[in-house]
Coordinates of C-alpha atoms in Angstrom, one line a residue:
X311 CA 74.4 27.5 56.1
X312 CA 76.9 25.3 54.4
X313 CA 80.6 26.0 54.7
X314 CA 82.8 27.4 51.9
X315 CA 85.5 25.3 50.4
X316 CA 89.2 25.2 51.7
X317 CA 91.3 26.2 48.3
X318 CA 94.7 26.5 48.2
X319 CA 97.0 27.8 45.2
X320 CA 97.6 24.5 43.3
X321 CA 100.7 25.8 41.8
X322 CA 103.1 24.6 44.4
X323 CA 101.7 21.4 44.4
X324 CA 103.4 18.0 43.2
X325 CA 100.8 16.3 40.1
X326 CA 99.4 14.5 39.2
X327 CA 96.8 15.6 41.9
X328 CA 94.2 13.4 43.2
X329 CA 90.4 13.5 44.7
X330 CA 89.4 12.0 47.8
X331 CA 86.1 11.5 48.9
X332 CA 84.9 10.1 52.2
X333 CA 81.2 8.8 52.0
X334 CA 79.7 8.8 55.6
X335 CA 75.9 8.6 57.0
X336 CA 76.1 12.1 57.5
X337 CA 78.1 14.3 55.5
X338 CA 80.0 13.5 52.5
X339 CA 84.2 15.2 52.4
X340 CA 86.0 15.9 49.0
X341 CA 89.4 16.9 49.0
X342 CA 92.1 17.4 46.2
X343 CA 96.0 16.2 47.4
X344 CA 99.0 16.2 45.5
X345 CA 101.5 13.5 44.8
X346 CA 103.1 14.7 48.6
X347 CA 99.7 14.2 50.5
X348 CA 99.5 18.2 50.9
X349 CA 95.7 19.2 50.8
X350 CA 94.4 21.9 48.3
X351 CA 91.3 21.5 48.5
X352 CA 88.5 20.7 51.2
X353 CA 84.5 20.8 51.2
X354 CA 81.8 18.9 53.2
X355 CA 78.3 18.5 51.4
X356 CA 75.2 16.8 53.3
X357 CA 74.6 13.4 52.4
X358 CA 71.1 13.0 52.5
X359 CA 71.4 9.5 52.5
X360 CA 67.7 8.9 52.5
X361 CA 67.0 10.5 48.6
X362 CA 68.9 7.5 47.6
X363 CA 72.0 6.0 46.3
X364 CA 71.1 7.8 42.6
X365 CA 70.8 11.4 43.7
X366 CA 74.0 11.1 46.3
X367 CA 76.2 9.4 43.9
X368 CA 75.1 12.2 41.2
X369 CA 75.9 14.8 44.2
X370 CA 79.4 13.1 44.8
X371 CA 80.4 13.7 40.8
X372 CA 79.1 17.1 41.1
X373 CA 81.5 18.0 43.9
X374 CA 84.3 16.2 42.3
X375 CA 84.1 18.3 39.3
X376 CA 83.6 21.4 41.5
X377 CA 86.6 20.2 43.7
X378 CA 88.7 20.5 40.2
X379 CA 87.6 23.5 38.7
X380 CA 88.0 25.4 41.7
X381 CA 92.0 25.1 41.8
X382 CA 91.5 25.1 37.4
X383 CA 93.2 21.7 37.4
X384 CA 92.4 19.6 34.3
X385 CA 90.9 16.5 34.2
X386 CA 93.0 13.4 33.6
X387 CA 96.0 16.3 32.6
X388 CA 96.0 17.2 36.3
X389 CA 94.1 15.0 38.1
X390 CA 95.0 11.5 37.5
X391 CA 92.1 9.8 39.6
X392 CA 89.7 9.8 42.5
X393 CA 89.4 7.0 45.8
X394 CA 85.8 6.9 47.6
X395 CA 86.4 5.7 51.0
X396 CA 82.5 4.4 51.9
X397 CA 81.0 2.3 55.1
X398 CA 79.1 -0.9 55.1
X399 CA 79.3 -4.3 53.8
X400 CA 81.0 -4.1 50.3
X401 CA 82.3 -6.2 47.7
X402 CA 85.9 -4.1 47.0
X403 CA 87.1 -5.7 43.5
X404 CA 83.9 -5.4 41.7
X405 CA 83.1 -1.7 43.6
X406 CA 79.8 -3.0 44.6
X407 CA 78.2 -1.5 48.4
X408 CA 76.1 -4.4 49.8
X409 CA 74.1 -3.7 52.6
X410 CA 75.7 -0.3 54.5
X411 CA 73.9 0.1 57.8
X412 CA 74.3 3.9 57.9
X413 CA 72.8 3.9 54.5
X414 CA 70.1 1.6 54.3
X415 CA 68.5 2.9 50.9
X416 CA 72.0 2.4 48.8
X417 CA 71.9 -1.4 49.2
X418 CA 73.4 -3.4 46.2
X419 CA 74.6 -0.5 44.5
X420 CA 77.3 0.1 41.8
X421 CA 79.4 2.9 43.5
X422 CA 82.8 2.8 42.4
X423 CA 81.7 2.4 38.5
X424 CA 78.7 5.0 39.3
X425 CA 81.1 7.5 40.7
X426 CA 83.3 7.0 37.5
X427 CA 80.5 7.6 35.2
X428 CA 79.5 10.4 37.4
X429 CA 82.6 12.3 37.6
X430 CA 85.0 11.1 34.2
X431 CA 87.7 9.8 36.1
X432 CA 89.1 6.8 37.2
X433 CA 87.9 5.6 40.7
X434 CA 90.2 3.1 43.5
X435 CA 87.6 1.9 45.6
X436 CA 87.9 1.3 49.3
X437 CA 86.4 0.8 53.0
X438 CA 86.4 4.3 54.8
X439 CA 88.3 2.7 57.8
X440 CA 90.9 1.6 55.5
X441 CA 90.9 4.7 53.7
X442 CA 91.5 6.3 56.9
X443 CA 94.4 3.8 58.3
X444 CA 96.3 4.6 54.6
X445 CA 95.9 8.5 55.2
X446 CA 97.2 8.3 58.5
X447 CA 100.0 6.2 56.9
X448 CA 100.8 8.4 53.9
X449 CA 100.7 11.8 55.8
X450 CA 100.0 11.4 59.3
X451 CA 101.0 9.6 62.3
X452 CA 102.3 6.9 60.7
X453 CA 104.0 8.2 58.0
X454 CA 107.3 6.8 59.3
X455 CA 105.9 3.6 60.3
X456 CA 106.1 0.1 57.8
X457 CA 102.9 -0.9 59.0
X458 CA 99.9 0.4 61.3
X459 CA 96.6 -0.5 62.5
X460 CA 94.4 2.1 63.2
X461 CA 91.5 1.6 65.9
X462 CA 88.8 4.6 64.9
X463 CA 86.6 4.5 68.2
X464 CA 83.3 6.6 68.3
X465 CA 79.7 4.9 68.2
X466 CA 81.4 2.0 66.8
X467 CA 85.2 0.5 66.6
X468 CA 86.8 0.6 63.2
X469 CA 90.1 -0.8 62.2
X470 CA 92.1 -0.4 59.0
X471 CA 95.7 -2.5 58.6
X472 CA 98.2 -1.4 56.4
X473 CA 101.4 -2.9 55.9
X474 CA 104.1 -1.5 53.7
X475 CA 101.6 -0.4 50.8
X476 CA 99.8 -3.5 51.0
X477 CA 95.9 -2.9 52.6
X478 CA 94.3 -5.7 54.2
X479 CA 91.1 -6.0 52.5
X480 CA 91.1 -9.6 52.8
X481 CA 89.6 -12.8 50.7
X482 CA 85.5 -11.4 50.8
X483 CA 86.4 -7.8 51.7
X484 CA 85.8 -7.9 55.3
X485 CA 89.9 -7.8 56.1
X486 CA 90.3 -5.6 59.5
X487 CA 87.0 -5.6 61.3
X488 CA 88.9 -5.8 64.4
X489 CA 85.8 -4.1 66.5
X490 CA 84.5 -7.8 65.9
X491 CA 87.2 -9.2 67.6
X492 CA 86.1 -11.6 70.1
X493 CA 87.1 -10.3 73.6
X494 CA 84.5 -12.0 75.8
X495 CA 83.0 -15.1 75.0
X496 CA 80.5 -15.8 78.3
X497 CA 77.1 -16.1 77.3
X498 CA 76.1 -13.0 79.3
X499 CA 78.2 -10.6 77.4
X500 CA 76.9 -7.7 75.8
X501 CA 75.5 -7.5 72.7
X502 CA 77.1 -5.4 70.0
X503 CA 75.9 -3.5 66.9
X504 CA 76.4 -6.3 64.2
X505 CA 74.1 -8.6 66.6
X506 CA 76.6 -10.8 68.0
X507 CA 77.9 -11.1 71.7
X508 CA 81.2 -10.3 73.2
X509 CA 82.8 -8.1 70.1
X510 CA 85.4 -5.4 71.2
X511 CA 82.9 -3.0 69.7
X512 CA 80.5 -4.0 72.5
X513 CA 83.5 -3.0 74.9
X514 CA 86.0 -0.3 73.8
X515 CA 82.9 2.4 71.6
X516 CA 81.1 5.3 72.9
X517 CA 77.9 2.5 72.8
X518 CA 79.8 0.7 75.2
X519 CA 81.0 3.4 77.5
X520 CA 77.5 4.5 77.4
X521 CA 76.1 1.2 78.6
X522 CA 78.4 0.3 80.9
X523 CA 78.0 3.6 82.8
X524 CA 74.1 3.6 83.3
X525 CA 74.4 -0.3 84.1
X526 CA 76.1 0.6 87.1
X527 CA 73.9 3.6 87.7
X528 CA 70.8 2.0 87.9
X529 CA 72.9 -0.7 89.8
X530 CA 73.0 2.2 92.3
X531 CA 76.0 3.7 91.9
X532 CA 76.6 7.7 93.1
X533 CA 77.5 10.2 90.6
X534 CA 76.6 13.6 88.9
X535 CA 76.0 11.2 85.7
X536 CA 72.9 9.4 88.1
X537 CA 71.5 12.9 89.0
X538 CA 71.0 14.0 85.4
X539 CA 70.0 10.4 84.5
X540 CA 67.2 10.3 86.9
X541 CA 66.4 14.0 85.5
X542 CA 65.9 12.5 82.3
X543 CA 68.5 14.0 80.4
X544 CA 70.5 11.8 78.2
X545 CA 73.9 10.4 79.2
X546 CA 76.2 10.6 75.8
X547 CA 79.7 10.6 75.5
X548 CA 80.3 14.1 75.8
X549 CA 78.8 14.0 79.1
X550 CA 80.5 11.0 80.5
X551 CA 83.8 13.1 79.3
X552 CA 82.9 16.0 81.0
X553 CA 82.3 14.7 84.4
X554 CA 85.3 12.9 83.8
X555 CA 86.8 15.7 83.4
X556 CA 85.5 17.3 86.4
X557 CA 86.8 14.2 88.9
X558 CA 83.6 12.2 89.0
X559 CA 84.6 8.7 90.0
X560 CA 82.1 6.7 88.3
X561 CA 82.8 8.4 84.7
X562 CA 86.8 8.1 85.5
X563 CA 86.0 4.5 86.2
X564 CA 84.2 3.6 83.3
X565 CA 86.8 5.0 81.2
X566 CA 89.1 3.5 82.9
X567 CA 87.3 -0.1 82.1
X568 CA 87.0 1.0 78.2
X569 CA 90.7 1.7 77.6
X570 CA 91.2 -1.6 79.7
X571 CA 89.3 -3.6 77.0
X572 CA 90.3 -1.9 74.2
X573 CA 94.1 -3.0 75.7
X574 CA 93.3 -6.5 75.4
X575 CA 92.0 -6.0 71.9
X576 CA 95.2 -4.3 71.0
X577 CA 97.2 -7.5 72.1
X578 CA 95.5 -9.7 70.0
X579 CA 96.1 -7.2 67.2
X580 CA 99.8 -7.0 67.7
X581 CA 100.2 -10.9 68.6
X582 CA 98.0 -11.3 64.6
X583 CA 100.0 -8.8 62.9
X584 CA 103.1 -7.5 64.6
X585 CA 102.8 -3.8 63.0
X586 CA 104.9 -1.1 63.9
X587 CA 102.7 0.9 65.2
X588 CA 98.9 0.9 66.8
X589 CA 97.2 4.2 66.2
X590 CA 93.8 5.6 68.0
X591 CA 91.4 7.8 66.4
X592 CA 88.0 8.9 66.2
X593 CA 85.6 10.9 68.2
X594 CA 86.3 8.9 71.7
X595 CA 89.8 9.8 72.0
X596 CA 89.1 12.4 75.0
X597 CA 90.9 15.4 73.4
X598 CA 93.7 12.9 72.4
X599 CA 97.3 14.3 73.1
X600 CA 96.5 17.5 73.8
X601 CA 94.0 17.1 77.2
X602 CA 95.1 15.4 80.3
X603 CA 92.1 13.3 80.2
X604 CA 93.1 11.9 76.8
X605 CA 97.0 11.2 77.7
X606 CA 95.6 9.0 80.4
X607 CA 92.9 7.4 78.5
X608 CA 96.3 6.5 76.4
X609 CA 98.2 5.6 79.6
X610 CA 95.4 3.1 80.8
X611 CA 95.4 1.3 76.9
X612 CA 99.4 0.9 76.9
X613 CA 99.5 0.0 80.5
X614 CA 97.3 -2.8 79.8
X615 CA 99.4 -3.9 76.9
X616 CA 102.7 -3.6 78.7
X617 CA 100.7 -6.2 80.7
X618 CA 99.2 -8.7 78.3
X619 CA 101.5 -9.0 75.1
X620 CA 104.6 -10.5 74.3
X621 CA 107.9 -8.8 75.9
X622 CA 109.6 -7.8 72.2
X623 CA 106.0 -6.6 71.4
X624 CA 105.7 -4.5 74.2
X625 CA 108.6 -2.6 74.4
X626 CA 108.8 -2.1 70.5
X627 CA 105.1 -1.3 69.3
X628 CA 104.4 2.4 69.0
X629 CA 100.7 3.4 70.2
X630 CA 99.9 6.8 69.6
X631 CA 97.2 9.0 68.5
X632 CA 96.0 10.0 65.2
X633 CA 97.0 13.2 63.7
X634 CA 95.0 13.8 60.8
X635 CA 91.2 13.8 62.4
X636 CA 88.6 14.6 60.2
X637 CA 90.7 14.8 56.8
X638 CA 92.2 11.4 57.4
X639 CA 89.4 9.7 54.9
X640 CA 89.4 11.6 52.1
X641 CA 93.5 12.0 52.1
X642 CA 93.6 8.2 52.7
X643 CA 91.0 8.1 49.6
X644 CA 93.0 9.9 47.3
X645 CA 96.5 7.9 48.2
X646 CA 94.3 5.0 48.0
X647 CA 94.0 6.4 43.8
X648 CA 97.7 7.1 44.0
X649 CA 98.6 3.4 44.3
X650 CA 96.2 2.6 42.1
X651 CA 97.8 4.7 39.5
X652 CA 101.5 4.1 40.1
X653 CA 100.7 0.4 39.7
X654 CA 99.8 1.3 35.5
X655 CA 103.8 2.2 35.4
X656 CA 106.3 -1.0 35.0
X657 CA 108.1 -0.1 38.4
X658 CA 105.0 0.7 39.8
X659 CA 103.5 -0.9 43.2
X660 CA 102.1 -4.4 43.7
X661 CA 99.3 -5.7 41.5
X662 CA 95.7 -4.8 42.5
X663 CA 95.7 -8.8 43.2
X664 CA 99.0 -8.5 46.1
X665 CA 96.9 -5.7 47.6
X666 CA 93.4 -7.2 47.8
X667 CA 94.5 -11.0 48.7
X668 CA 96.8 -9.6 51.1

């Protein structure tokens, strides 16, 4: 049974307001935030990915309108734009998705000017990881930082890089794929997603935890993780973090080994960019701050950076974990439209150009 929106008084919010709307495999997020980043609005429909690009981009303007006439905001009056934060290959300045892997039916497909057609308003068009990194910038762990990266680790490794208001889409709109950071370059190392050997992603994701810990098992190793393997039950991440959790050596050890690689790609992020901070979000975060298994998980990453990078580096770049979970797209999305809209004013933000080229 699908949820009911979150709605929130608009009245003591800053306008204009803007939508964000996170695109993912699964589910779809819309939110409404004001000029302050303070959510007003929050809803979740299905994607349905596989009905195609026309019926989910016709879905997404639906929702956007619905998103605005449930706090009776006006369009363009009140709402000045929306940002779609949206996986896959994608060429950012002309809006265009190229060939997204967790939607394989929306392949060269007008989005951005789809959405806008869909839905009356303006639309700032941006990766979801990105989208992410700037909500965690605007509102939420980084909000006091200049610049961030932020590592999103579940089945894959994302990055987004943000510095000052600047996001690092790059020259072909691949800027921040930092999962493909090559960690490992033997010939024997293990394959990732994308199809190449040795990427971070292959290393520091719940695919890689995954792999690495039946690896050992059928190499023989003892644990309450080989039991239910042999049973024939599947070994995810939630099960890995459970026996973890419960002292199992081989599931403490594999973690261990993750956070140690995702370390080493953090040092090559920091010794590349120099932000001020290195956020960690996403599903495989082990509870993050609040569980003892994620504050080690954390412990393990930094200790390996403390080890690895640069003295002034170490001592002075902030890792922590993120803050805004789940919301962290579609608030990224709608700042995203923010800067896209300040930069229409003479004193407004750097050109479109500073921000894509950057």
């Amino acid at each position: 049974m699908p949820s009911k929106p979150y709605v929130r008084d608009p009245s003591a919010g800053k306008k204009p307001f803007y939508v964000g709307v996170d695109l993912g495999g699964t589910n779809i997020k819309v939110g409404v935030v004001d000029s302050n980043a303070k959510v007003f609005y929050r809803h979740s429909i299905p994607t349905e990915h596989d009905r195609g690009p026309d019926n989910g981009v016709e879905r997404m303007g639906r929702a956007v309108q619905d998103a605005i006439a449930a706090l009776k905001l006006k369009p363009k009056r009140d709402v000045a734009r929306v940002g779609l934060g949206s996986p896959g290959t994608m060429d950012i300045p002309h809006g265009m998705l190229l060939e997204p892997v967790n939607l394989p039916t929306w392949r060269q497909f007008p989005l951005r000017d789809r959405l806008s057609k869909e839905c009356g308003l303006p639309v700032a068009f941006e990766n979801d990881a990105n989208a992410a990194a700037y909500g965690e910038k605007w509102a939420g762990a980084g909000r006091k930082a200049h610049s961030i990266v932020l590592l999103t680790l579940g089945t894959g490794v994302g990055c987004g890089i943000i510095i000052g208001d600047l996001i690092l889409d790059g020259e072909h709109s691949h800027g921040g794929e930092s999962g493909h950071v090559l960690v490992n370059p033997a010939d024997d190392a293990p394959r990732c997603g994308c199809g190449k050997t040795g990427c971070l992603e292959a290393y520091g994701s719940a695919s890689g935890l995954i792999r690495h810990v039946i690896e050992r098992i059928e190499r023989g190793a003892e644990s309450v993780l080989a039991q239910r393997h042999r049973a024939g039950e599947k070994i995810d991440g939630l099960a890995i973090a459970e026996a973890a959790e419960a002292g199992d050596a081989l599931a403490l050890s594999a973690i261990d080994e993750t956070a140690r690689w995702l370390g080493i790609g953090v040092v090559s992020l920091m010794h590349t960019i120099d932000p001020t901070m290195v956020i960690l979000g996403g599903a495989m975060t082990f509870g993050g701050a609040r569980h003892r298994l994620g504050r080690s998980f954390l412990e393990r990453i930094s200790s390996e950076v403390q080890r690895r990078a640069f003295p002034t580096l170490a001592k002075n770049t902030l890792i922590r974990f993120a803050q805004l979970g789940g919301d962290a797209g579609f608030i990224g999305a709608a700042g995203i439209a923010r800067l896209e809209h300040l930069r229409l004013r003479p004193e407004g933000l750097p050109s479109p150009k500073a921000r894509r080229r950057s």
